[in-house]
Amino acid sequence: MNIDNPAEPLLPPSPSAPDAAPVDRGTESPAGEIAEAPEGEFSSVGLLCDGILSEIDSVAGFPDAAKMIVGTQLANILAIAREHEERERLAKRRISALKGDVRARKEQLAVLHQEHFDKSSEKTAAIDGDEDFDLTFDDDEDEVEEQAEKPKGKRPQKRPKGTEMKEVHHFPADRTCCSCCGHEMPSFSFWASVQTRIIPEHVEHIRHIYHICACNHDERCKENKPVAAKSQNYIMRGRRCDAASIVEAAVQKFGEHIPIYRMAERFRAVNENPSRQAIGNSVSYLALRHLDQVRGHLGNHVIWALCRDERNWNPEAQPAVVYEFAPSRAGSVIEEILRDASLQFLITDGYAGYNRVFAKDGANDGLLSVRCWAHARRAFFEAELATKSPLAQKIVQMVRKMYAVEKAAKGLPPEARLALRQEKTLPILAAIRADLVKAEPEAEGTVKKAIDYTLKAFEALQRFAFDGRLEIDNNPVERCIRGIALTKKNSLFIGRQNVAQVWAIYYSLIESARLNRINPRAYLNWVVGEIKRNQGDVDHAMLMPWHCPVGKIED
């Protein structure tokens, strides 16, 4: 039998040991019984003790008192052993639980690290659609070919066109001929090197003097009115900084994400002391007074932070992005923004606020939803990181194949893009849907969430495969909003209600210039210069980035 109290002696009391506690031994041998392990099997220590008692029983004439003493000590040893074994079992269970917790934390950290520190889930996993894939989709598509190393050496220097080249000639300190003639030695050859000098915060004070002229040659001239020079300060009249300086401040803040207080610090380094408030007020004034009308013309036929980019299939495309400020993300705001838009498709993520614009009784009847595969793919990528799910990994690989098709279709006309998608993409979409439907009943956790997200939106997710003008994702507008997040992080103590409107104006112009491969600094200076030259009497539609004659960024 199992011993309930391991401290009890294993042997029955003998007449010479009247104080010993009795033990019910049943029909077992007089040498005593060793306790079993909790699982019903003898422990190693119990087997050893049982062997000792068996050896004692086999010794003829071994005193019963001695047997009792030995049995008692063995029972104590067994009790200690059982205590240690119980601690070991508890420790193993605790270690197993901790290992599970560590695995879960590692999965969470992997997802968080991917989101916050790596380039992106798509690029790290080589699934962003920019990789080279064989459209035959062989089984060994994941094998990476070794690329030949590029020859080492200095790369040819590229200098932007129009940059002023200042020449400084250096001659020997003494060019006098050491012979008897004593003439100065002329140069017959030279070597040259080019260095770049950066002049930070070059400040000039310009005093504008406007003259009033009149002729006083004779009596008849006195009848003519004097002629006054017109002010050249149309845009920034009454302000210390000229328009070019404010454009520079705006580009640094909204294009290069440099907060205004850092600009003020650099000005102080050259003994100028403009306040942050003065710079910020001037930047806002320029936007709200003169640039908002230019931004308004970018909004024609454009959808919300609103992007139109047809360059993947239209060589004459004029891409643009417009940022609209609204006090909330409610669906009613989105519905109002798109109320008068002449649209057929709207590519979005899964935000529920868009549902209002697709409602049958809404103001945008006929507007079709196209969902973004980058968002659907991200759900499976995170599920793969967290759970190592074979299904999630398989879906990610199939999405890679669709992006390979998109890379091959880039630059083709819509009809060719549609034909390629019908041949290559539709079978992949069918396979993805079949796998998700099959796995959905037994899926759990993040995998279940990714499956539900994708199946619910699958009709909209596959709509791009039936129109060559559509894109597989909404990454163009996603790229356009990255700068806003970075500038917001670097901006402190804004404190004004119209700042959001100012942000919307500058980002609309700066990002639209970038989409059209125009340097934002050159573009804004050109726009301001045209407004200033025409004293505000200008056709703002002709100030779009695609009309800008300067600042073209070479490929």
Coordinates of C-alpha atoms in Angstrom, one line a residue:
M1 CA 0.0 0.0 0.0
N2 CA 1.0 3.6 -0.3
I3 CA 2.2 5.3 2.8
D4 CA 0.1 8.4 3.7
N5 CA 2.8 9.7 6.2
P6 CA 6.3 9.1 4.9
A7 CA 7.7 9.8 8.4
E8 CA 6.2 6.6 9.8
P9 CA 8.6 3.6 10.3
L10 CA 8.5 1.0 7.6
L11 CA 8.8 -2.0 10.0
P12 CA 6.4 -3.2 12.6
P13 CA 7.2 -2.6 16.3
S14 CA 9.1 -5.3 18.1
P15 CA 8.7 -6.3 21.7
S16 CA 12.0 -4.6 22.4
A17 CA 10.7 -1.3 21.0
P18 CA 7.3 -0.7 22.7
D19 CA 7.2 3.0 21.8
A20 CA 7.4 2.5 18.1
A21 CA 4.3 3.4 16.1
P22 CA 2.5 0.4 14.6
V23 CA 2.2 0.1 10.8
D24 CA -0.4 -1.9 9.0
R25 CA 1.6 -4.1 6.7
G26 CA -1.1 -6.4 5.4
T27 CA 0.5 -9.6 4.1
E28 CA 3.8 -8.0 3.1
S29 CA 7.1 -9.3 4.3
P30 CA 8.2 -8.4 7.9
A31 CA 11.0 -6.2 6.5
G32 CA 8.5 -3.5 5.7
E33 CA 7.0 -1.9 2.5
I34 CA 8.5 1.0 0.5
A35 CA 6.1 3.7 -0.8
E36 CA 5.3 4.0 -4.5
A37 CA 5.8 7.1 -6.6
P38 CA 2.7 9.3 -7.1
E39 CA 2.3 7.9 -10.6
G40 CA 1.9 4.4 -9.3
E41 CA 5.5 3.3 -9.9
F42 CA 8.3 2.8 -7.5
S43 CA 10.7 5.8 -7.4
S44 CA 14.4 5.1 -7.7
V45 CA 15.0 5.9 -4.1
G46 CA 12.1 3.7 -3.0
L47 CA 13.5 0.8 -5.0
L48 CA 16.9 1.3 -3.4
C49 CA 15.4 1.3 0.1
D50 CA 13.3 -1.8 -0.7
G51 CA 16.5 -3.6 -1.8
I52 CA 18.2 -2.7 1.5
L53 CA 15.3 -4.1 3.5
S54 CA 15.3 -7.2 1.4
E55 CA 19.0 -7.8 2.0
I56 CA 18.4 -7.3 5.8
D57 CA 15.5 -9.8 5.8
S58 CA 17.8 -12.4 4.1
V59 CA 20.4 -12.1 6.9
A60 CA 19.6 -14.9 9.4
G61 CA 19.4 -13.8 13.0
F62 CA 19.4 -10.1 12.2
P63 CA 18.0 -8.4 15.4
D64 CA 14.4 -7.1 15.1
A65 CA 15.4 -3.9 16.9
A66 CA 18.1 -3.2 14.4
K67 CA 15.6 -3.8 11.6
M68 CA 13.3 -1.3 13.1
I69 CA 16.0 1.3 13.4
V70 CA 17.1 0.8 9.8
G71 CA 13.5 0.8 8.6
T72 CA 12.9 4.1 10.4
Q73 CA 15.9 5.8 8.9
L74 CA 15.1 4.5 5.4
A75 CA 11.6 5.9 5.8
N76 CA 13.0 9.3 6.6
I77 CA 15.3 9.1 3.6
L78 CA 12.3 8.2 1.4
A79 CA 10.3 11.1 2.8
I80 CA 13.0 13.5 2.0
A81 CA 13.3 12.0 -1.5
R82 CA 9.6 12.3 -2.1
E83 CA 9.7 15.9 -1.0
H84 CA 12.5 16.7 -3.5
E85 CA 10.7 14.8 -6.2
E86 CA 7.5 16.8 -5.6
R87 CA 9.6 20.1 -5.8
E88 CA 11.1 18.9 -9.0
R89 CA 7.7 18.2 -10.5
L90 CA 6.5 21.6 -9.5
A91 CA 9.6 23.3 -10.9
K92 CA 9.2 21.4 -14.2
R93 CA 5.6 22.6 -14.5
R94 CA 6.7 26.1 -13.7
I95 CA 9.5 26.0 -16.2
S96 CA 7.1 24.7 -18.9
A97 CA 4.6 27.5 -18.2
L98 CA 7.4 30.1 -18.3
K99 CA 8.7 28.7 -21.6
G100 CA 5.2 29.1 -23.0
D101 CA 5.0 32.6 -21.7
V102 CA 8.4 33.4 -23.2
R103 CA 7.3 32.1 -26.6
A104 CA 4.2 34.3 -26.5
R105 CA 6.3 37.3 -25.6
K106 CA 8.8 36.6 -28.4
E107 CA 6.0 36.4 -30.9
Q108 CA 4.6 39.7 -29.7
L109 CA 8.1 41.3 -29.7
A110 CA 8.7 40.0 -33.2
V111 CA 5.6 41.7 -34.5
L112 CA 6.3 44.9 -32.6
H113 CA 9.9 45.0 -33.7
Q114 CA 8.8 44.5 -37.3
E115 CA 6.3 47.3 -37.1
H116 CA 8.4 49.9 -35.3
F117 CA 12.1 49.3 -36.2
D118 CA 12.4 47.3 -39.4
K119 CA 11.9 48.8 -42.8
S120 CA 8.5 47.2 -43.2
S121 CA 6.9 43.8 -43.0
E122 CA 6.8 43.6 -46.8
K123 CA 10.4 44.5 -47.4
T124 CA 11.9 42.4 -44.6
A125 CA 10.0 39.3 -45.8
A126 CA 10.8 40.2 -49.4
I127 CA 7.1 40.4 -50.3
D128 CA 6.6 44.1 -51.3
G129 CA 6.2 43.4 -54.9
D130 CA 9.5 45.0 -55.9
E131 CA 11.4 41.7 -56.1
D132 CA 12.1 39.8 -59.2
F133 CA 9.9 36.7 -59.6
D134 CA 9.5 34.2 -62.4
L135 CA 5.9 34.4 -63.5
T136 CA 5.9 30.6 -64.2
F137 CA 5.8 30.3 -60.4
D138 CA 7.9 27.1 -60.2
D139 CA 8.2 25.4 -56.8
D140 CA 11.8 26.6 -56.4
E141 CA 10.8 30.3 -56.8
D142 CA 12.2 31.1 -53.4
E143 CA 15.8 30.2 -54.3
V144 CA 17.9 33.3 -54.3
E145 CA 20.4 33.7 -57.1
E146 CA 23.7 35.0 -56.2
Q147 CA 24.3 38.4 -57.7
A148 CA 27.6 39.3 -59.1
E149 CA 29.4 41.8 -57.0
K150 CA 29.6 45.3 -58.4
P151 CA 33.1 46.4 -59.3
K152 CA 34.6 48.5 -56.5
G153 CA 35.9 52.0 -57.0
K154 CA 34.8 55.6 -56.9
R155 CA 31.3 56.2 -58.4
P156 CA 31.1 59.0 -60.9
Q157 CA 30.0 62.2 -59.2
K158 CA 26.7 63.7 -60.2
R159 CA 26.2 67.4 -59.9
P160 CA 22.8 69.0 -60.3
K161 CA 22.3 71.1 -63.4
G162 CA 22.4 74.8 -62.9
T163 CA 24.6 74.7 -59.9
E164 CA 27.1 77.6 -60.0
M165 CA 30.7 76.6 -60.4
K166 CA 33.1 79.1 -59.0
E167 CA 36.7 78.9 -60.2
V168 CA 39.7 79.8 -58.1
H169 CA 43.1 79.8 -59.9
H170 CA 46.2 78.9 -57.9
F171 CA 49.6 79.8 -59.1
P172 CA 53.1 79.1 -57.6
A173 CA 54.1 81.7 -55.0
D174 CA 57.1 82.7 -57.1
R175 CA 56.7 82.5 -60.8
T176 CA 59.8 84.6 -61.7
C177 CA 62.1 82.9 -64.1
C178 CA 65.3 82.1 -62.2
S179 CA 67.3 82.4 -65.4
C180 CA 68.7 85.7 -66.6
C181 CA 65.4 86.9 -68.3
G182 CA 63.5 87.5 -65.0
H183 CA 60.1 87.3 -66.7
E184 CA 57.0 85.8 -65.1
M185 CA 56.5 82.2 -66.1
P186 CA 53.2 81.6 -67.9
S187 CA 51.0 78.6 -67.2
F188 CA 51.3 75.8 -69.8
S189 CA 49.2 73.1 -68.0
F190 CA 47.1 72.6 -64.9
W191 CA 45.2 70.0 -62.9
A192 CA 41.9 70.6 -61.2
S193 CA 39.8 69.3 -58.2
V194 CA 36.3 70.1 -57.3
Q195 CA 35.1 70.7 -53.7
T196 CA 31.6 71.4 -52.4
R197 CA 31.2 74.3 -50.0
I198 CA 28.0 74.5 -47.9
I199 CA 27.1 77.9 -46.6
P200 CA 24.6 77.4 -43.8
E201 CA 22.0 80.1 -43.2
H202 CA 23.4 82.7 -45.5
V203 CA 21.6 85.9 -44.4
E204 CA 21.3 89.1 -46.4
H205 CA 19.6 92.3 -45.4
I206 CA 18.0 94.0 -48.4
R207 CA 16.9 97.6 -48.1
H208 CA 14.3 98.4 -50.8
I209 CA 14.3 102.0 -51.8
Y210 CA 11.3 103.0 -54.0
H211 CA 11.9 106.3 -55.9
I212 CA 9.3 108.8 -56.9
C213 CA 10.3 110.6 -60.2
A214 CA 9.0 113.7 -61.8
C215 CA 10.2 116.0 -64.6
N216 CA 10.7 119.7 -63.9
H217 CA 12.3 120.6 -67.1
D218 CA 9.9 123.4 -68.1
E219 CA 6.4 124.7 -67.3
R220 CA 4.7 122.0 -69.4
C221 CA 6.4 119.2 -67.5
K222 CA 5.0 120.5 -64.2
E223 CA 1.5 119.5 -65.3
N224 CA 2.5 115.8 -65.5
K225 CA 2.0 113.7 -62.3
P226 CA 5.0 112.1 -60.6
V227 CA 5.7 108.5 -61.3
A228 CA 6.3 106.2 -58.3
A229 CA 8.0 102.8 -58.3
K230 CA 5.6 100.0 -57.4
S231 CA 6.2 97.9 -54.4
Q232 CA 7.8 94.5 -55.1
N233 CA 6.6 93.2 -51.7
Y234 CA 3.2 92.1 -52.8
I235 CA 3.1 88.8 -50.9
M236 CA 4.9 89.6 -47.7
R237 CA 4.0 93.3 -47.4
G238 CA 4.7 94.6 -43.9
R239 CA 6.7 91.6 -42.9
R240 CA 10.4 91.4 -42.2
C241 CA 11.1 88.2 -44.1
D242 CA 10.7 87.9 -47.9
A243 CA 8.7 85.2 -49.6
A244 CA 11.7 83.1 -50.5
S245 CA 12.7 82.9 -46.8
I246 CA 9.3 81.8 -45.8
V247 CA 9.2 79.2 -48.6
E248 CA 12.5 77.8 -47.3
A249 CA 11.0 77.6 -43.8
A250 CA 7.9 75.8 -45.1
V251 CA 10.0 73.3 -47.1
Q252 CA 12.2 72.6 -44.1
K253 CA 9.2 72.1 -41.8
F254 CA 6.8 70.2 -44.1
G255 CA 9.2 68.7 -46.6
E256 CA 12.2 67.9 -44.4
H257 CA 10.4 67.6 -41.1
I258 CA 12.6 70.1 -39.3
P259 CA 10.6 71.9 -36.4
I260 CA 10.6 75.6 -36.3
Y261 CA 12.5 75.9 -33.1
R262 CA 15.5 74.3 -34.7
M263 CA 15.4 76.8 -37.6
A264 CA 15.4 79.6 -35.0
E265 CA 18.5 78.1 -33.3
R266 CA 20.4 78.1 -36.6
F267 CA 19.4 81.7 -37.2
R268 CA 20.8 82.7 -33.8
A269 CA 24.1 81.1 -34.8
V270 CA 24.5 83.8 -37.5
N271 CA 23.4 86.6 -35.1
E272 CA 19.8 86.7 -36.3
N273 CA 17.0 86.4 -33.7
P274 CA 13.6 85.9 -35.4
S275 CA 11.1 84.4 -32.9
R276 CA 9.5 81.0 -33.5
Q277 CA 6.1 82.8 -33.5
A278 CA 7.2 85.2 -36.2
I279 CA 8.4 82.3 -38.5
G280 CA 5.3 80.2 -37.8
N281 CA 2.9 83.1 -38.4
S282 CA 4.6 84.0 -41.7
V283 CA 4.4 80.4 -42.9
S284 CA 0.7 80.3 -42.0
Y285 CA 0.1 83.6 -43.7
L286 CA 1.7 82.5 -46.9
A287 CA -0.4 79.3 -47.0
L288 CA -3.8 80.7 -46.1
R289 CA -3.5 84.0 -48.0
H290 CA -1.8 82.9 -51.3
L291 CA -1.4 79.1 -51.6
D292 CA -4.8 77.8 -50.6
Q293 CA -6.2 78.7 -54.1
V294 CA -3.4 76.7 -55.7
R295 CA -4.2 73.7 -53.5
G296 CA -7.8 74.0 -54.5
H297 CA -7.1 73.2 -58.1
L298 CA -5.3 70.0 -57.2
G299 CA -8.6 68.7 -55.8
N300 CA -10.3 68.3 -59.2
H301 CA -11.1 64.6 -59.9
V302 CA -9.0 63.5 -56.9
I303 CA -10.2 61.3 -54.0
W304 CA -9.5 61.6 -50.3
A305 CA -5.7 62.1 -48.3
L306 CA -6.9 62.0 -51.5
C307 CA -4.4 60.6 -54.0
R308 CA -4.6 60.1 -57.8
D309 CA -1.6 58.2 -59.3
E310 CA -2.1 56.6 -62.7
R311 CA 1.6 56.4 -63.6
N312 CA 1.6 52.6 -63.7
W313 CA -0.5 52.5 -66.8
N314 CA -0.9 56.1 -68.1
P315 CA 2.3 57.7 -69.5
E316 CA 0.5 61.1 -69.5
A317 CA -0.6 60.9 -65.9
Q318 CA -0.6 64.0 -63.7
P319 CA -0.5 62.5 -60.2
A320 CA -1.6 64.6 -57.3
V321 CA -2.5 64.3 -53.6
V322 CA -4.8 66.6 -51.6
Y323 CA -5.0 66.6 -47.8
E324 CA -8.3 67.6 -46.4
F325 CA -8.6 68.6 -42.8
A326 CA -11.7 67.5 -40.8
P327 CA -12.4 67.5 -37.1
S328 CA -13.1 63.7 -36.9
R329 CA -12.9 60.4 -38.8
A330 CA -16.6 59.9 -38.8
G331 CA -18.1 58.3 -41.9
S332 CA -20.2 61.4 -42.5
V333 CA -17.1 63.5 -43.0
I334 CA -15.8 61.1 -45.7
E335 CA -19.2 61.1 -47.3
E336 CA -19.2 64.9 -47.5
I337 CA -15.7 65.1 -48.9
L338 CA -16.6 62.7 -51.7
R339 CA -20.1 64.0 -52.3
D340 CA -19.5 65.8 -55.6
A341 CA -16.7 63.6 -56.8
S342 CA -17.2 61.8 -60.2
L343 CA -15.7 58.5 -59.2
Q344 CA -16.2 54.9 -60.1
F345 CA -13.7 53.2 -57.7
L346 CA -12.3 54.0 -54.3
I347 CA -9.3 52.0 -53.0
T348 CA -9.2 51.9 -49.3
D349 CA -8.1 49.9 -46.2
G350 CA -10.6 48.2 -43.9
Y351 CA -11.7 51.3 -42.0
A352 CA -15.5 51.0 -41.4
G353 CA -16.0 54.7 -42.0
Y354 CA -15.8 54.2 -45.7
N355 CA -18.9 52.0 -45.7
R356 CA -21.2 55.0 -45.9
V357 CA -19.9 56.0 -49.3
F358 CA -20.6 52.6 -50.7
A359 CA -24.2 52.5 -49.3
K360 CA -26.9 51.9 -51.9
D361 CA -28.9 54.9 -50.7
G362 CA -25.8 57.2 -50.3
A363 CA -24.8 60.2 -52.3
N364 CA -22.2 58.2 -54.2
D365 CA -24.4 55.6 -55.7
G366 CA -22.4 53.4 -58.1
L367 CA -19.0 54.0 -56.3
L368 CA -17.3 50.6 -56.0
S369 CA -15.0 49.5 -53.2
V370 CA -11.6 48.2 -54.0
R371 CA -9.7 46.8 -51.0
C372 CA -6.0 46.9 -50.4
W373 CA -4.0 43.6 -50.5
A374 CA -1.1 45.2 -48.6
H375 CA -3.4 45.4 -45.5
A376 CA -4.7 41.9 -46.0
R377 CA -1.2 40.5 -46.5
R378 CA 0.0 42.3 -43.3
A379 CA -2.6 40.4 -41.2
F380 CA -1.2 37.0 -42.4
F381 CA 2.4 38.2 -42.1
E382 CA 1.8 39.1 -38.4
A383 CA 0.0 35.8 -37.9
E384 CA 3.0 34.0 -39.4
L385 CA 5.3 35.8 -37.1
A386 CA 3.2 35.1 -34.0
T387 CA 2.2 31.5 -34.6
K388 CA 4.5 30.1 -37.3
S389 CA 1.2 29.0 -39.1
P390 CA 1.8 27.0 -42.3
L391 CA -1.4 28.5 -43.7
A392 CA -0.3 32.1 -43.0
Q393 CA 3.0 31.4 -44.6
K394 CA 1.3 29.9 -47.7
I395 CA -1.0 32.8 -48.1
V396 CA 1.9 35.3 -47.8
Q397 CA 3.7 33.3 -50.6
M398 CA 0.7 33.4 -52.8
V399 CA 0.3 37.1 -52.3
R400 CA 4.0 37.4 -53.4
K401 CA 3.0 35.8 -56.7
M402 CA 0.3 38.4 -57.2
Y403 CA 2.8 41.2 -56.6
A404 CA 5.1 39.6 -59.1
V405 CA 2.3 39.8 -61.7
E406 CA 1.9 43.5 -60.8
K407 CA 5.6 44.2 -61.3
A408 CA 5.4 42.6 -64.8
A409 CA 2.3 44.6 -65.6
K410 CA 3.8 48.0 -64.6
G411 CA 3.9 50.4 -67.5
L412 CA 1.6 48.3 -69.7
P413 CA -1.7 49.8 -71.0
P414 CA -4.9 48.8 -69.1
E415 CA -5.9 46.2 -71.7
A416 CA -2.6 44.4 -71.4
R417 CA -2.6 44.6 -67.6
L418 CA -6.1 43.1 -67.5
A419 CA -5.1 40.2 -69.8
L420 CA -2.1 39.4 -67.7
R421 CA -4.1 39.5 -64.5
Q422 CA -6.8 37.3 -66.0
E423 CA -4.2 34.7 -66.9
K424 CA -1.9 34.8 -63.8
T425 CA -3.8 36.5 -60.9
L426 CA -7.3 35.0 -61.1
P427 CA -6.1 31.4 -60.4
I428 CA -4.1 32.7 -57.4
L429 CA -7.1 34.5 -56.0
A430 CA -9.2 31.3 -56.4
A431 CA -6.6 29.2 -54.6
I432 CA -6.4 31.8 -51.7
R433 CA -10.1 31.8 -51.3
A434 CA -10.4 28.0 -51.3
D435 CA -7.7 27.6 -48.7
L436 CA -9.2 30.3 -46.4
V437 CA -12.7 28.8 -46.6
K438 CA -11.3 25.3 -45.8
A439 CA -9.3 26.5 -42.9
E440 CA -11.8 29.0 -41.4
P441 CA -13.8 26.6 -39.2
E442 CA -10.8 25.4 -37.2
A443 CA -8.7 28.5 -37.2
E444 CA -7.9 30.3 -34.0
G445 CA -6.3 33.5 -32.7
T446 CA -4.5 35.8 -35.2
V447 CA -4.9 33.3 -38.0
K448 CA -8.6 33.3 -37.5
K449 CA -8.7 37.1 -37.4
A450 CA -6.7 37.3 -40.7
I451 CA -9.0 34.8 -42.4
D452 CA -12.1 36.6 -41.3
Y453 CA -10.8 40.0 -42.4
T454 CA -9.8 38.7 -45.9
L455 CA -13.0 36.6 -46.6
K456 CA -15.3 39.4 -45.5
A457 CA -13.6 41.8 -48.0
F458 CA -12.7 39.2 -50.7
E459 CA -15.1 40.6 -53.4
A460 CA -13.5 44.0 -53.1
L461 CA -10.0 42.5 -52.8
Q462 CA -10.3 40.7 -56.2
R463 CA -11.9 43.7 -58.0
F464 CA -8.5 45.0 -59.2
A465 CA -8.1 41.8 -61.3
F466 CA -11.1 42.8 -63.5
D467 CA -10.0 46.4 -64.4
G468 CA -6.5 47.2 -65.7
R469 CA -6.7 50.8 -64.4
L470 CA -6.9 49.7 -60.8
E471 CA -4.0 49.0 -58.4
I472 CA -3.5 46.0 -56.1
D473 CA -3.2 48.2 -53.0
N474 CA -3.4 51.8 -51.7
N475 CA 0.3 52.2 -51.1
P476 CA 0.6 55.4 -53.1
V477 CA -1.5 57.3 -50.5
E478 CA 0.2 55.4 -47.7
R479 CA 3.5 56.7 -48.8
C480 CA 2.1 60.3 -49.0
I481 CA 1.1 60.3 -45.3
R482 CA 4.4 59.1 -43.9
G483 CA 5.8 62.6 -43.9
I484 CA 2.8 63.9 -41.9
A485 CA 3.4 61.4 -39.1
L486 CA 7.1 62.3 -39.0
T487 CA 6.5 66.1 -39.0
K488 CA 3.8 65.7 -36.3
K489 CA 6.3 63.8 -34.1
N490 CA 8.9 66.6 -34.6
S491 CA 6.5 69.5 -33.9
L492 CA 6.0 70.9 -30.5
F493 CA 3.6 73.4 -28.9
I494 CA 1.6 74.2 -32.1
G495 CA -1.4 75.6 -30.2
R496 CA -3.3 77.2 -33.1
Q497 CA -6.6 76.0 -34.6
N498 CA -5.7 76.8 -38.2
V499 CA -2.5 74.9 -38.1
A500 CA -4.2 71.7 -39.5
Q501 CA -5.4 73.7 -42.5
V502 CA -1.8 75.1 -43.0
W503 CA -0.5 71.5 -42.9
A504 CA -3.0 70.4 -45.5
I505 CA -2.1 73.2 -47.9
Y506 CA 1.7 72.7 -47.7
Y507 CA 1.5 68.9 -47.8
S508 CA -0.8 69.0 -50.8
L509 CA 1.6 71.1 -52.8
I510 CA 4.9 69.5 -51.6
E511 CA 3.8 65.9 -52.0
S512 CA 2.1 66.6 -55.4
A513 CA 5.4 68.1 -56.5
R514 CA 7.2 65.0 -55.5
L515 CA 4.7 62.7 -57.3
N516 CA 5.5 64.7 -60.4
R517 CA 9.3 64.4 -59.9
I518 CA 9.6 68.2 -59.2
N519 CA 11.8 69.5 -56.4
P520 CA 9.4 70.9 -53.8
R521 CA 11.6 73.8 -52.9
A522 CA 11.9 74.9 -56.6
Y523 CA 8.2 74.4 -57.1
L524 CA 7.1 76.5 -54.2
N525 CA 9.5 79.3 -55.1
W526 CA 8.2 79.2 -58.7
V527 CA 4.6 79.4 -57.5
V528 CA 5.3 82.3 -55.1
G529 CA 7.3 84.0 -57.8
E530 CA 4.5 83.8 -60.3
I531 CA 1.9 85.1 -57.8
K532 CA 4.3 88.0 -56.8
R533 CA 5.1 88.8 -60.5
N534 CA 1.5 89.1 -61.4
Q535 CA 0.4 90.8 -58.2
G536 CA -2.0 88.0 -57.5
D537 CA -3.8 88.2 -60.8
V538 CA -2.9 84.7 -62.0
D539 CA -4.6 81.6 -63.2
H540 CA -4.0 79.2 -60.3
A541 CA -4.8 76.2 -62.5
M542 CA -1.6 77.0 -64.4
L543 CA 0.5 76.7 -61.2
M544 CA 0.1 72.9 -61.0
P545 CA 3.3 70.9 -60.6
W546 CA 3.1 69.5 -64.1
H547 CA 3.3 73.0 -65.5
C548 CA 6.4 73.9 -63.4
P549 CA 9.4 74.7 -65.8
V550 CA 12.1 74.3 -63.1
G551 CA 13.2 71.8 -60.6
K552 CA 12.7 68.6 -62.6
I553 CA 14.3 65.6 -60.7
E554 CA 16.3 63.5 -63.0
D555 CA 15.8 59.7 -62.8

